[in-house]
PDB file of C-alpha atoms in Angstrom:
ATOM      1  CA  MET A   1      41.133 180.104  79.161  1.00  0.00           C
ATOM      2  CA  PRO A   2      38.952 183.173  79.293  1.00  0.00           C
ATOM      3  CA  GLN A   3      40.758 186.439  79.854  1.00  0.00           C
ATOM      4  CA  GLU A   4      38.717 187.257  82.949  1.00  0.00           C
ATOM      5  CA  GLN A   5      39.730 184.014  84.766  1.00  0.00           C
ATOM      6  CA  TYR A   6      43.439 184.481  83.934  1.00  0.00           C
ATOM      7  CA  ALA A   7      43.385 188.016  85.236  1.00  0.00           C
ATOM      8  CA  HIS A   8      41.632 186.909  88.414  1.00  0.00           C
ATOM      9  CA  ARG A   9      44.189 184.073  89.100  1.00  0.00           C
ATOM     10  CA  SER A  10      47.091 186.437  88.497  1.00  0.00           C
ATOM     11  CA  THR A  11      45.593 188.918  90.934  1.00  0.00           C
ATOM     12  CA  MET A  12      45.245 186.185  93.629  1.00  0.00           C
ATOM     13  CA  GLN A  13      48.885 185.011  93.287  1.00  0.00           C
ATOM     14  CA  THR A  14      50.105 188.579  93.474  1.00  0.00           C
ATOM     15  CA  SER A  15      48.104 189.314  96.607  1.00  0.00           C
ATOM     16  CA  GLU A  16      49.172 186.064  98.459  1.00  0.00           C
ATOM     17  CA  GLY A  17      52.917 186.390  97.676  1.00  0.00           C
ATOM     18  CA  PRO A  18      55.378 183.743  96.270  1.00  0.00           C
ATOM     19  CA  GLN A  19      55.004 180.089  97.421  1.00  0.00           C
ATOM     20  CA  VAL A  20      58.015 178.326  99.172  1.00  0.00           C
ATOM     21  CA  TYR A  21      58.679 174.571  98.637  1.00  0.00           C
ATOM     22  CA  LYS A  22      60.699 172.814 101.459  1.00  0.00           C
ATOM     23  CA  VAL A  23      63.515 170.449 100.333  1.00  0.00           C
ATOM     24  CA  GLY A  24      64.897 167.727 102.762  1.00  0.00           C
ATOM     25  CA  ILE A  25      63.891 164.845 105.051  1.00  0.00           C
ATOM     26  CA  TYR A  26      61.744 165.659 108.004  1.00  0.00           C
ATOM     27  CA  GLY A  27      59.708 163.816 110.507  1.00  0.00           C
ATOM     28  CA  TRP A  28      59.958 160.092 111.064  1.00  0.00           C
ATOM     29  CA  ARG A  29      62.087 159.651 107.947  1.00  0.00           C
ATOM     30  CA  LYS A  30      64.761 161.859 109.453  1.00  0.00           C
ATOM     31  CA  ARG A  31      64.737 159.929 112.710  1.00  0.00           C
ATOM     32  CA  CYS A  32      65.072 156.589 110.838  1.00  0.00           C
ATOM     33  CA  LEU A  33      68.017 157.928 108.852  1.00  0.00           C
ATOM     34  CA  TYR A  34      69.809 159.015 112.025  1.00  0.00           C
ATOM     35  CA  PHE A  35      69.099 155.621 113.576  1.00  0.00           C
ATOM     36  CA  PHE A  36      70.588 153.746 110.606  1.00  0.00           C
ATOM     37  CA  VAL A  37      73.658 156.006 110.573  1.00  0.00           C
ATOM     38  CA  LEU A  38      74.156 155.395 114.301  1.00  0.00           C
ATOM     39  CA  LEU A  39      73.691 151.621 113.837  1.00  0.00           C
ATOM     40  CA  LEU A  40      76.210 151.628 110.980  1.00  0.00           C
ATOM     41  CA  MET A  41      78.759 153.439 113.147  1.00  0.00           C
ATOM     42  CA  ILE A  42      78.231 150.913 115.945  1.00  0.00           C
ATOM     43  CA  LEU A  43      78.742 148.021 113.495  1.00  0.00           C
ATOM     44  CA  ILE A  44      81.905 149.649 112.167  1.00  0.00           C
ATOM     45  CA  LEU A  45      83.277 150.009 115.686  1.00  0.00           C
ATOM     46  CA  VAL A  46      82.368 146.415 116.592  1.00  0.00           C
ATOM     47  CA  ASN A  47      83.951 145.136 113.344  1.00  0.00           C
ATOM     48  CA  LEU A  48      87.096 147.129 114.032  1.00  0.00           C
ATOM     49  CA  ALA A  49      87.250 145.826 117.599  1.00  0.00           C
ATOM     50  CA  MET A  50      86.774 142.217 116.409  1.00  0.00           C
ATOM     51  CA  THR A  51      89.481 142.661 113.777  1.00  0.00           C
ATOM     52  CA  ILE A  52      91.900 144.004 116.372  1.00  0.00           C
ATOM     53  CA  TRP A  53      90.993 141.132 118.736  1.00  0.00           C
ATOM     54  CA  ILE A  54      91.557 138.500 115.991  1.00  0.00           C
ATOM     55  CA  LEU A  55      94.896 140.063 115.082  1.00  0.00           C
ATOM     56  CA  LYS A  56      95.871 139.970 118.743  1.00  0.00           C
ATOM     57  CA  VAL A  57      94.732 136.400 119.336  1.00  0.00           C
ATOM     58  CA  MET A  58      96.243 135.037 116.102  1.00  0.00           C
ATOM     59  CA  ASN A  59      99.445 136.910 116.883  1.00  0.00           C
ATOM     60  CA  PHE A  60      99.672 138.683 113.543  1.00  0.00           C
ATOM     61  CA  THR A  61     102.975 140.453 113.108  1.00  0.00           C
ATOM     62  CA  ILE A  62     105.077 141.760 110.261  1.00  0.00           C
ATOM     63  CA  ASP A  63     106.942 138.404 110.152  1.00  0.00           C
ATOM     64  CA  GLY A  64     103.834 136.198 110.060  1.00  0.00           C
ATOM     65  CA  MET A  65     100.965 134.930 112.179  1.00  0.00           C
ATOM     66  CA  GLY A  66     100.758 132.574 115.147  1.00  0.00           C
ATOM     67  CA  ASN A  67     103.311 129.780 114.911  1.00  0.00           C
ATOM     68  CA  LEU A  68     103.970 130.666 111.285  1.00  0.00           C
ATOM     69  CA  ARG A  69     106.922 132.897 110.499  1.00  0.00           C
ATOM     70  CA  ILE A  70     108.098 134.100 107.112  1.00  0.00           C
ATOM     71  CA  THR A  71     111.870 134.002 106.787  1.00  0.00           C
ATOM     72  CA  GLU A  72     114.351 134.399 103.959  1.00  0.00           C
ATOM     73  CA  LYS A  73     114.592 130.602 103.544  1.00  0.00           C
ATOM     74  CA  GLY A  74     110.831 129.997 103.532  1.00  0.00           C
ATOM     75  CA  LEU A  75     108.112 129.392 106.104  1.00  0.00           C
ATOM     76  CA  LYS A  76     108.896 128.422 109.685  1.00  0.00           C
ATOM     77  CA  LEU A  77     106.365 126.664 111.901  1.00  0.00           C
ATOM     78  CA  GLU A  78     106.793 126.430 115.661  1.00  0.00           C
ATOM     79  CA  GLY A  79     104.767 123.916 117.649  1.00  0.00           C
ATOM     80  CA  ASP A  80     102.091 121.524 116.365  1.00  0.00           C
ATOM     81  CA  SER A  81     100.592 122.253 112.953  1.00  0.00           C
ATOM     82  CA  GLU A  82      97.516 120.793 111.284  1.00  0.00           C
ATOM     83  CA  PHE A  83      96.832 120.870 107.536  1.00  0.00           C
ATOM     84  CA  LEU A  84      93.300 120.130 106.390  1.00  0.00           C
ATOM     85  CA  LYS A  85      94.139 120.123 102.670  1.00  0.00           C
ATOM     86  CA  PRO A  86      97.176 119.096 100.608  1.00  0.00           C
ATOM     87  CA  LEU A  87     100.498 120.760 101.386  1.00  0.00           C
ATOM     88  CA  TYR A  88     102.921 121.382  98.524  1.00  0.00           C
ATOM     89  CA  ALA A  89     106.497 122.126  99.499  1.00  0.00           C
ATOM     90  CA  LYS A  90     109.949 121.562  98.079  1.00  0.00           C
ATOM     91  CA  GLU A  91     111.477 120.618 101.434  1.00  0.00           C
ATOM     92  CA  ILE A  92     110.147 119.903 104.930  1.00  0.00           C
ATOM     93  CA  ARG A  93     112.584 119.696 107.816  1.00  0.00           C
ATOM     94  CA  SER A  94     112.703 120.259 111.555  1.00  0.00           C
ATOM     95  CA  ARG A  95     114.803 122.668 113.531  1.00  0.00           C
ATOM     96  CA  PRO A  96     118.396 121.600 114.169  1.00  0.00           C
ATOM     97  CA  GLY A  97     118.504 119.117 117.031  1.00  0.00           C
ATOM     98  CA  ASN A  98     114.733 118.460 117.091  1.00  0.00           C
ATOM     99  CA  PRO A  99     112.842 115.504 115.593  1.00  0.00           C
ATOM    100  CA  LEU A 100     110.179 115.767 112.876  1.00  0.00           C
ATOM    101  CA  TYR A 101     106.845 114.036 113.569  1.00  0.00           C
ATOM    102  CA  PHE A 102     104.076 113.094 111.117  1.00  0.00           C
ATOM    103  CA  GLN A 103     100.875 112.139 112.916  1.00  0.00           C
ATOM    104  CA  SER A 104      97.608 110.956 111.384  1.00  0.00           C
ATOM    105  CA  ALA A 105      94.405 109.338 112.623  1.00  0.00           C
ATOM    106  CA  ARG A 106      94.435 106.788 109.774  1.00  0.00           C
ATOM    107  CA  ASN A 107      97.545 106.573 107.630  1.00  0.00           C
ATOM    108  CA  VAL A 108     100.396 108.605 106.204  1.00  0.00           C
ATOM    109  CA  THR A 109     101.011 108.299 102.457  1.00  0.00           C
ATOM    110  CA  VAL A 110     104.051 109.584 100.584  1.00  0.00           C
ATOM    111  CA  ASN A 111     103.807 109.594  96.770  1.00  0.00           C
ATOM    112  CA  ILE A 112     106.496 110.291  94.185  1.00  0.00           C
ATOM    113  CA  LEU A 113     104.996 111.520  90.899  1.00  0.00           C
ATOM    114  CA  ASN A 114     106.404 112.022  87.435  1.00  0.00           C
ATOM    115  CA  GLU A 115     105.766 114.893  85.068  1.00  0.00           C
ATOM    116  CA  LYS A 116     102.423 113.379  84.051  1.00  0.00           C
ATOM    117  CA  THR A 117     101.287 113.132  87.724  1.00  0.00           C
ATOM    118  CA  LYS A 118     101.588 109.339  87.608  1.00  0.00           C
ATOM    119  CA  VAL A 119     102.575 107.625  90.847  1.00  0.00           C
ATOM    120  CA  LEU A 120     106.039 106.082  90.569  1.00  0.00           C
ATOM    121  CA  THR A 121     106.728 105.260  94.225  1.00  0.00           C
ATOM    122  CA  ARG A 122     104.336 105.092  97.164  1.00  0.00           C
ATOM    123  CA  LEU A 123     104.945 104.587 100.876  1.00  0.00           C
ATOM    124  CA  VAL A 124     101.872 103.931 103.031  1.00  0.00           C
ATOM    125  CA  THR A 125     102.088 103.649 106.810  1.00  0.00           C
ATOM    126  CA  GLY A 126      98.756 102.530 108.212  1.00  0.00           C
ATOM    127  CA  PRO A 127      97.366 100.971 111.389  1.00  0.00           C
ATOM    128  CA  GLN A 128      97.705  97.447 109.973  1.00  0.00           C
ATOM    129  CA  ALA A 129     100.946  97.494 107.988  1.00  0.00           C
ATOM    130  CA  VAL A 130     103.631  99.545 106.286  1.00  0.00           C
ATOM    131  CA  GLU A 131     103.522  99.174 102.502  1.00  0.00           C
ATOM    132  CA  ALA A 132     106.096 100.280  99.941  1.00  0.00           C
ATOM    133  CA  HIS A 133     105.176 100.226  96.249  1.00  0.00           C
ATOM    134  CA  SER A 134     108.143 100.671  93.931  1.00  0.00           C
ATOM    135  CA  GLN A 135     110.248  98.814  91.383  1.00  0.00           C
ATOM    136  CA  LYS A 136     113.021  98.202  93.919  1.00  0.00           C
ATOM    137  CA  PHE A 137     113.372  98.548  97.694  1.00  0.00           C
ATOM    138  CA  GLU A 138     116.805  99.076  99.297  1.00  0.00           C
ATOM    139  CA  VAL A 139     118.137  99.562 102.814  1.00  0.00           C
ATOM    140  CA  LYS A 140     121.683 100.921 103.156  1.00  0.00           C
ATOM    141  CA  THR A 141     124.030 101.991 105.929  1.00  0.00           C
ATOM    142  CA  ARG A 142     125.446 105.469 106.379  1.00  0.00           C
ATOM    143  CA  SER A 143     128.518 104.504 104.389  1.00  0.00           C
ATOM    144  CA  GLY A 144     126.351 103.299 101.480  1.00  0.00           C
ATOM    145  CA  LYS A 145     126.716  99.547 102.058  1.00  0.00           C
ATOM    146  CA  LEU A 146     123.707  97.546 100.925  1.00  0.00           C
ATOM    147  CA  LEU A 147     121.928  95.757 103.782  1.00  0.00           C
ATOM    148  CA  PHE A 148     118.685  94.674 102.125  1.00  0.00           C
ATOM    149  CA  SER A 149     117.333  94.802  98.602  1.00  0.00           C
ATOM    150  CA  ALA A 150     114.126  93.442  97.050  1.00  0.00           C
ATOM    151  CA  ASP A 151     112.684  93.535  93.537  1.00  0.00           C
ATOM    152  CA  ASP A 152     110.671  91.297  91.233  1.00  0.00           C
ATOM    153  CA  ASN A 153     113.607  88.942  90.579  1.00  0.00           C
ATOM    154  CA  GLU A 154     115.356  88.465  93.927  1.00  0.00           C
ATOM    155  CA  VAL A 155     115.782  89.514  97.541  1.00  0.00           C
ATOM    156  CA  VAL A 156     119.339  90.296  98.640  1.00  0.00           C
ATOM    157  CA  VAL A 157     120.533  90.456 102.252  1.00  0.00           C
ATOM    158  CA  GLY A 158     123.881  92.221 102.289  1.00  0.00           C
ATOM    159  CA  ALA A 159     124.626  91.980 106.014  1.00  0.00           C
ATOM    160  CA  GLU A 160     127.558  89.869 107.099  1.00  0.00           C
ATOM    161  CA  ARG A 161     125.312  87.826 109.355  1.00  0.00           C
ATOM    162  CA  LEU A 162     121.597  87.050 109.140  1.00  0.00           C
ATOM    163  CA  ARG A 163     119.930  86.054 112.401  1.00  0.00           C
ATOM    164  CA  VAL A 164     116.464  84.511 112.562  1.00  0.00           C
ATOM    165  CA  LEU A 165     114.973  84.729 116.054  1.00  0.00           C
ATOM    166  CA  GLY A 166     111.643  82.996 115.464  1.00  0.00           C
ATOM    167  CA  ALA A 167     110.745  80.275 117.957  1.00  0.00           C
ATOM    168  CA  GLU A 168     109.423  78.024 115.182  1.00  0.00           C
ATOM    169  CA  GLY A 169     112.438  78.586 112.947  1.00  0.00           C
ATOM    170  CA  THR A 170     112.415  79.714 109.342  1.00  0.00           C
ATOM    171  CA  VAL A 171     110.363  78.188 106.528  1.00  0.00           C
ATOM    172  CA  PHE A 172     111.661  78.213 102.942  1.00  0.00           C
ATOM    173  CA  PRO A 173     109.001  76.984 100.489  1.00  0.00           C
ATOM    174  CA  LYS A 174     111.628  76.628  97.775  1.00  0.00           C
ATOM    175  CA  SER A 175     115.411  76.413  97.594  1.00  0.00           C
ATOM    176  CA  ILE A 176     117.891  78.509  99.572  1.00  0.00           C
ATOM    177  CA  GLU A 177     121.438  79.294  98.472  1.00  0.00           C
ATOM    178  CA  THR A 178     124.034  80.190 101.099  1.00  0.00           C
ATOM    179  CA  PRO A 179     127.714  79.397 101.763  1.00  0.00           C
ATOM    180  CA  ASN A 180     127.262  78.833 105.490  1.00  0.00           C
ATOM    181  CA  VAL A 181     124.433  77.794 107.824  1.00  0.00           C
ATOM    182  CA  ARG A 182     125.130  77.797 111.550  1.00  0.00           C
ATOM    183  CA  ALA A 183     123.386  78.315 114.861  1.00  0.00           C
ATOM    184  CA  ASP A 184     124.201  80.708 117.671  1.00  0.00           C
ATOM    185  CA  PRO A 185     126.783  79.569 120.240  1.00  0.00           C
ATOM    186  CA  PHE A 186     125.456  76.848 122.565  1.00  0.00           C
ATOM    187  CA  LYS A 187     122.379  76.437 120.363  1.00  0.00           C
ATOM    188  CA  GLU A 188     121.528  73.472 118.168  1.00  0.00           C
ATOM    189  CA  LEU A 189     121.085  73.689 114.399  1.00  0.00           C
ATOM    190  CA  ARG A 190     118.267  71.720 112.845  1.00  0.00           C
ATOM    191  CA  LEU A 191     117.529  71.351 109.137  1.00  0.00           C
ATOM    192  CA  GLU A 192     114.144  69.697 108.756  1.00  0.00           C
ATOM    193  CA  SER A 193     111.648  68.899 106.013  1.00  0.00           C
ATOM    194  CA  PRO A 194     108.482  67.529 107.689  1.00  0.00           C
ATOM    195  CA  THR A 195     106.622  66.314 104.601  1.00  0.00           C
ATOM    196  CA  ARG A 196     109.108  66.233 101.713  1.00  0.00           C
ATOM    197  CA  ALA A 197     112.765  65.544 101.001  1.00  0.00           C
ATOM    198  CA  LEU A 198     115.725  67.573 102.206  1.00  0.00           C
ATOM    199  CA  VAL A 199     118.406  67.961  99.540  1.00  0.00           C
ATOM    200  CA  MET A 200     121.819  69.607 100.006  1.00  0.00           C
ATOM    201  CA  GLU A 201     123.927  70.183  96.901  1.00  0.00           C
ATOM    202  CA  ALA A 202     127.277  71.895  96.333  1.00  0.00           C
ATOM    203  CA  PRO A 203     129.573  71.832  93.272  1.00  0.00           C
ATOM    204  CA  LYS A 204     132.729  71.532  95.395  1.00  0.00           C
ATOM    205  CA  GLY A 205     131.553  69.507  98.343  1.00  0.00           C
ATOM    206  CA  ILE A 206     129.477  69.680 101.514  1.00  0.00           C
ATOM    207  CA  GLU A 207     131.060  69.898 104.938  1.00  0.00           C
ATOM    208  CA  ILE A 208     129.028  69.093 108.054  1.00  0.00           C
ATOM    209  CA  ASN A 209     130.863  69.979 111.238  1.00  0.00           C
ATOM    210  CA  ALA A 210     129.749  69.883 114.905  1.00  0.00           C
ATOM    211  CA  GLU A 211     132.709  70.967 117.002  1.00  0.00           C
ATOM    212  CA  ALA A 212     131.124  70.801 120.459  1.00  0.00           C
ATOM    213  CA  GLY A 213     128.211  68.418 120.034  1.00  0.00           C
ATOM    214  CA  SER A 214     126.779  65.482 118.160  1.00  0.00           C
ATOM    215  CA  LEU A 215     125.475  65.198 114.613  1.00  0.00           C
ATOM    216  CA  LYS A 216     122.244  63.370 113.861  1.00  0.00           C
ATOM    217  CA  ALA A 217     120.603  62.682 110.487  1.00  0.00           C
ATOM    218  CA  THR A 218     117.163  61.035 110.502  1.00  0.00           C
ATOM    219  CA  CYS A 219     114.803  60.199 107.643  1.00  0.00           C
ATOM    220  CA  ARG A 220     111.788  58.000 107.069  1.00  0.00           C
ATOM    221  CA  THR A 221     112.601  56.228 103.815  1.00  0.00           C
ATOM    222  CA  GLU A 222     116.115  56.726 102.444  1.00  0.00           C
ATOM    223  CA  LEU A 223     119.321  58.548 103.394  1.00  0.00           C
ATOM    224  CA  ARG A 224     121.691  58.971 100.459  1.00  0.00           C
ATOM    225  CA  LEU A 225     125.266  60.275 100.485  1.00  0.00           C
ATOM    226  CA  GLU A 226     126.435  60.629  96.899  1.00  0.00           C
ATOM    227  CA  SER A 227     129.680  61.904  95.397  1.00  0.00           C
ATOM    228  CA  LYS A 228     129.926  61.860  91.607  1.00  0.00           C
ATOM    229  CA  ASP A 229     133.614  62.642  91.084  1.00  0.00           C
ATOM    230  CA  GLY A 230     135.180  62.325  94.547  1.00  0.00           C
ATOM    231  CA  GLU A 231     134.814  60.278  97.677  1.00  0.00           C
ATOM    232  CA  ILE A 232     132.805  60.272 100.890  1.00  0.00           C
ATOM    233  CA  THR A 233     134.927  60.462 104.021  1.00  0.00           C
ATOM    234  CA  LEU A 234     133.674  59.605 107.524  1.00  0.00           C
ATOM    235  CA  ASN A 235     136.448  60.795 109.816  1.00  0.00           C
ATOM    236  CA  SER A 236     135.838  59.782 113.426  1.00  0.00           C
ATOM    237  CA  ALA A 237     137.402  57.724 116.192  1.00  0.00           C
ATOM    238  CA  LYS A 238     134.313  55.490 116.238  1.00  0.00           C
ATOM    239  CA  ILE A 239     131.818  54.781 113.493  1.00  0.00           C
ATOM    240  CA  LYS A 240     128.766  52.793 114.615  1.00  0.00           C
ATOM    241  CA  LEU A 241     126.109  51.188 112.436  1.00  0.00           C
ATOM    242  CA  PRO A 242     123.952  49.508 115.098  1.00  0.00           C
ATOM    243  CA  ASN A 243     120.969  48.332 113.024  1.00  0.00           C
ATOM    244  CA  LEU A 244     122.711  46.594 110.119  1.00  0.00           C
ATOM    245  CA  PRO A 245     121.250  43.160 109.208  1.00  0.00           C
ATOM    246  CA  GLN A 246     123.365  40.106 109.928  1.00  0.00           C
ATOM    247  CA  GLY A 247     123.849  37.363 107.406  1.00  0.00           C
ATOM    248  CA  SER A 248     123.623  33.728 108.456  1.00  0.00           C
ATOM    249  CA  SER A 249     126.740  31.582 108.199  1.00  0.00           C
ATOM    250  CA  SER A 250     126.505  27.995 106.965  1.00  0.00           C
ATOM    251  CA  SER A 251     129.631  26.930 108.807  1.00  0.00           C
ATOM    252  CA  ALA A 252     129.150  24.962 112.017  1.00  0.00           C
ATOM    253  CA  GLY A 253     132.018  26.713 113.787  1.00  0.00           C
ATOM    254  CA  SER A 254     131.678  28.486 117.122  1.00  0.00           C
ATOM    255  CA  ARG A 255     129.828  31.810 117.097  1.00  0.00           C
ATOM    256  CA  GLN A 256     132.142  34.775 117.494  1.00  0.00           C
ATOM    257  CA  LYS A 257     131.661  38.517 118.015  1.00  0.00           C
ATOM    258  CA  ILE A 258     133.837  39.603 115.122  1.00  0.00           C
ATOM    259  CA  TYR A 259     131.962  40.574 111.983  1.00  0.00           C
ATOM    260  CA  GLU A 260     132.822  41.605 108.501  1.00  0.00           C
ATOM    261  CA  LEU A 261     131.104  44.590 106.828  1.00  0.00           C
ATOM    262  CA  CYS A 262     129.793  43.548 103.451  1.00  0.00           C
ATOM    263  CA  VAL A 263     128.245  45.514 100.575  1.00  0.00           C
ATOM    264  CA  CYS A 264     125.606  44.148  98.231  1.00  0.00           C
ATOM    265  CA  PRO A 265     125.598  45.037  94.499  1.00  0.00           C
ATOM    266  CA  ASN A 266     122.650  47.361  95.132  1.00  0.00           C
ATOM    267  CA  GLY A 267     124.616  49.234  97.802  1.00  0.00           C
ATOM    268  CA  ARG A 268     123.030  47.672 100.893  1.00  0.00           C
ATOM    269  CA  LEU A 269     125.328  46.991 103.874  1.00  0.00           C
ATOM    270  CA  PHE A 270     125.153  43.962 106.114  1.00  0.00           C
ATOM    271  CA  LEU A 271     127.280  42.140 108.673  1.00  0.00           C
ATOM    272  CA  SER A 272     128.724  38.689 108.259  1.00  0.00           C
ATOM    273  CA  GLN A 273     130.603  36.579 110.746  1.00  0.00           C
ATOM    274  CA  ALA A 274     134.287  36.964 110.031  1.00  0.00           C
ATOM    275  CA  GLY A 275     136.337  33.959 109.125  1.00  0.00           C
ATOM    276  CA  SER A 276     139.804  33.121 107.891  1.00  0.00           C
ATOM    277  CA  SER A 277     138.685  34.479 104.514  1.00  0.00           C
ATOM    278  CA  SER A 278     135.872  36.751 103.407  1.00  0.00           C
ATOM    279  CA  THR A 279     132.382  35.398 104.145  1.00  0.00           C
ATOM    280  CA  CYS A 280     130.393  38.097 102.303  1.00  0.00           C
ATOM    281  CA  GLN A 281     129.705  35.880  99.306  1.00  0.00           C
ATOM    282  CA  ILE A 282     127.979  33.276 101.515  1.00  0.00           C
ATOM    283  CA  ASN A 283     125.215  35.598 102.802  1.00  0.00           C
ATOM    284  CA  THR A 284     123.381  36.436  99.607  1.00  0.00           C
ATOM    285  CA  SER A 285     119.853  36.384 101.131  1.00  0.00           C
ATOM    286  CA  VAL A 286     120.302  39.873 102.620  1.00  0.00           C
ATOM    287  CA  CYS A 287     120.905  41.467  99.204  1.00  0.00           C
ATOM    288  CA  LEU A 288     117.577  40.282  97.771  1.00  0.00           C
TER     289      LEU A 288
END
């Protein structure tokens, strides 16, 4: 720069005095800043008021919130409670003297898991049925007596008396083993097999007793009473066999109303007119 110009510029700065530069926010920028600060304060106050309102409505206290209370023994819920996700707890129980309700729109499932999170036992209560999945199912009394038990091998009914109240009776597709079958007082007992045979077996004998009524046995083809080592006893004041066939007698004597009960070699029974001696050997046509 030429020396004359530098001297002239220095003379001008000296004559005008030092220049002052203003630092800060002025004008519309300042007004916007104040507006944002005021808006932020309003939002803080509204947020604080909403927080206080939520704490008041949800009933937040030092002991818990709402119906939930934190006690020394765990959590305590008062009133109805709804869980939208799984609940993990060691023990769930109601207050002393009050029942415990589990309510669901579809079903309630209780699972018992092992250490590998594999389901060992499952209880499902749904709108259609109640299902229990386990190796064995038992029902016991308060004293521990077994009332009902079911597994893959057998079903055990431990009650002293089993009552079946169905109007159509009880159907057993296979065999049934029991020491006693009886009906309620003043009710009839009927053992029936509509399409197949009815077999009753016992190693020490079968006793059929009707103390206040009659006994009737009906079949379509064959009724067999068999005793391998003992005897068959029909103990009654009257024993009637009304439809036994009658053999024809070759004697020309007068017809009489006294008959002799005869047995064929194949076990068939028939009646023969009684005489001074046995007449069973005369009527051999019935045994054919």
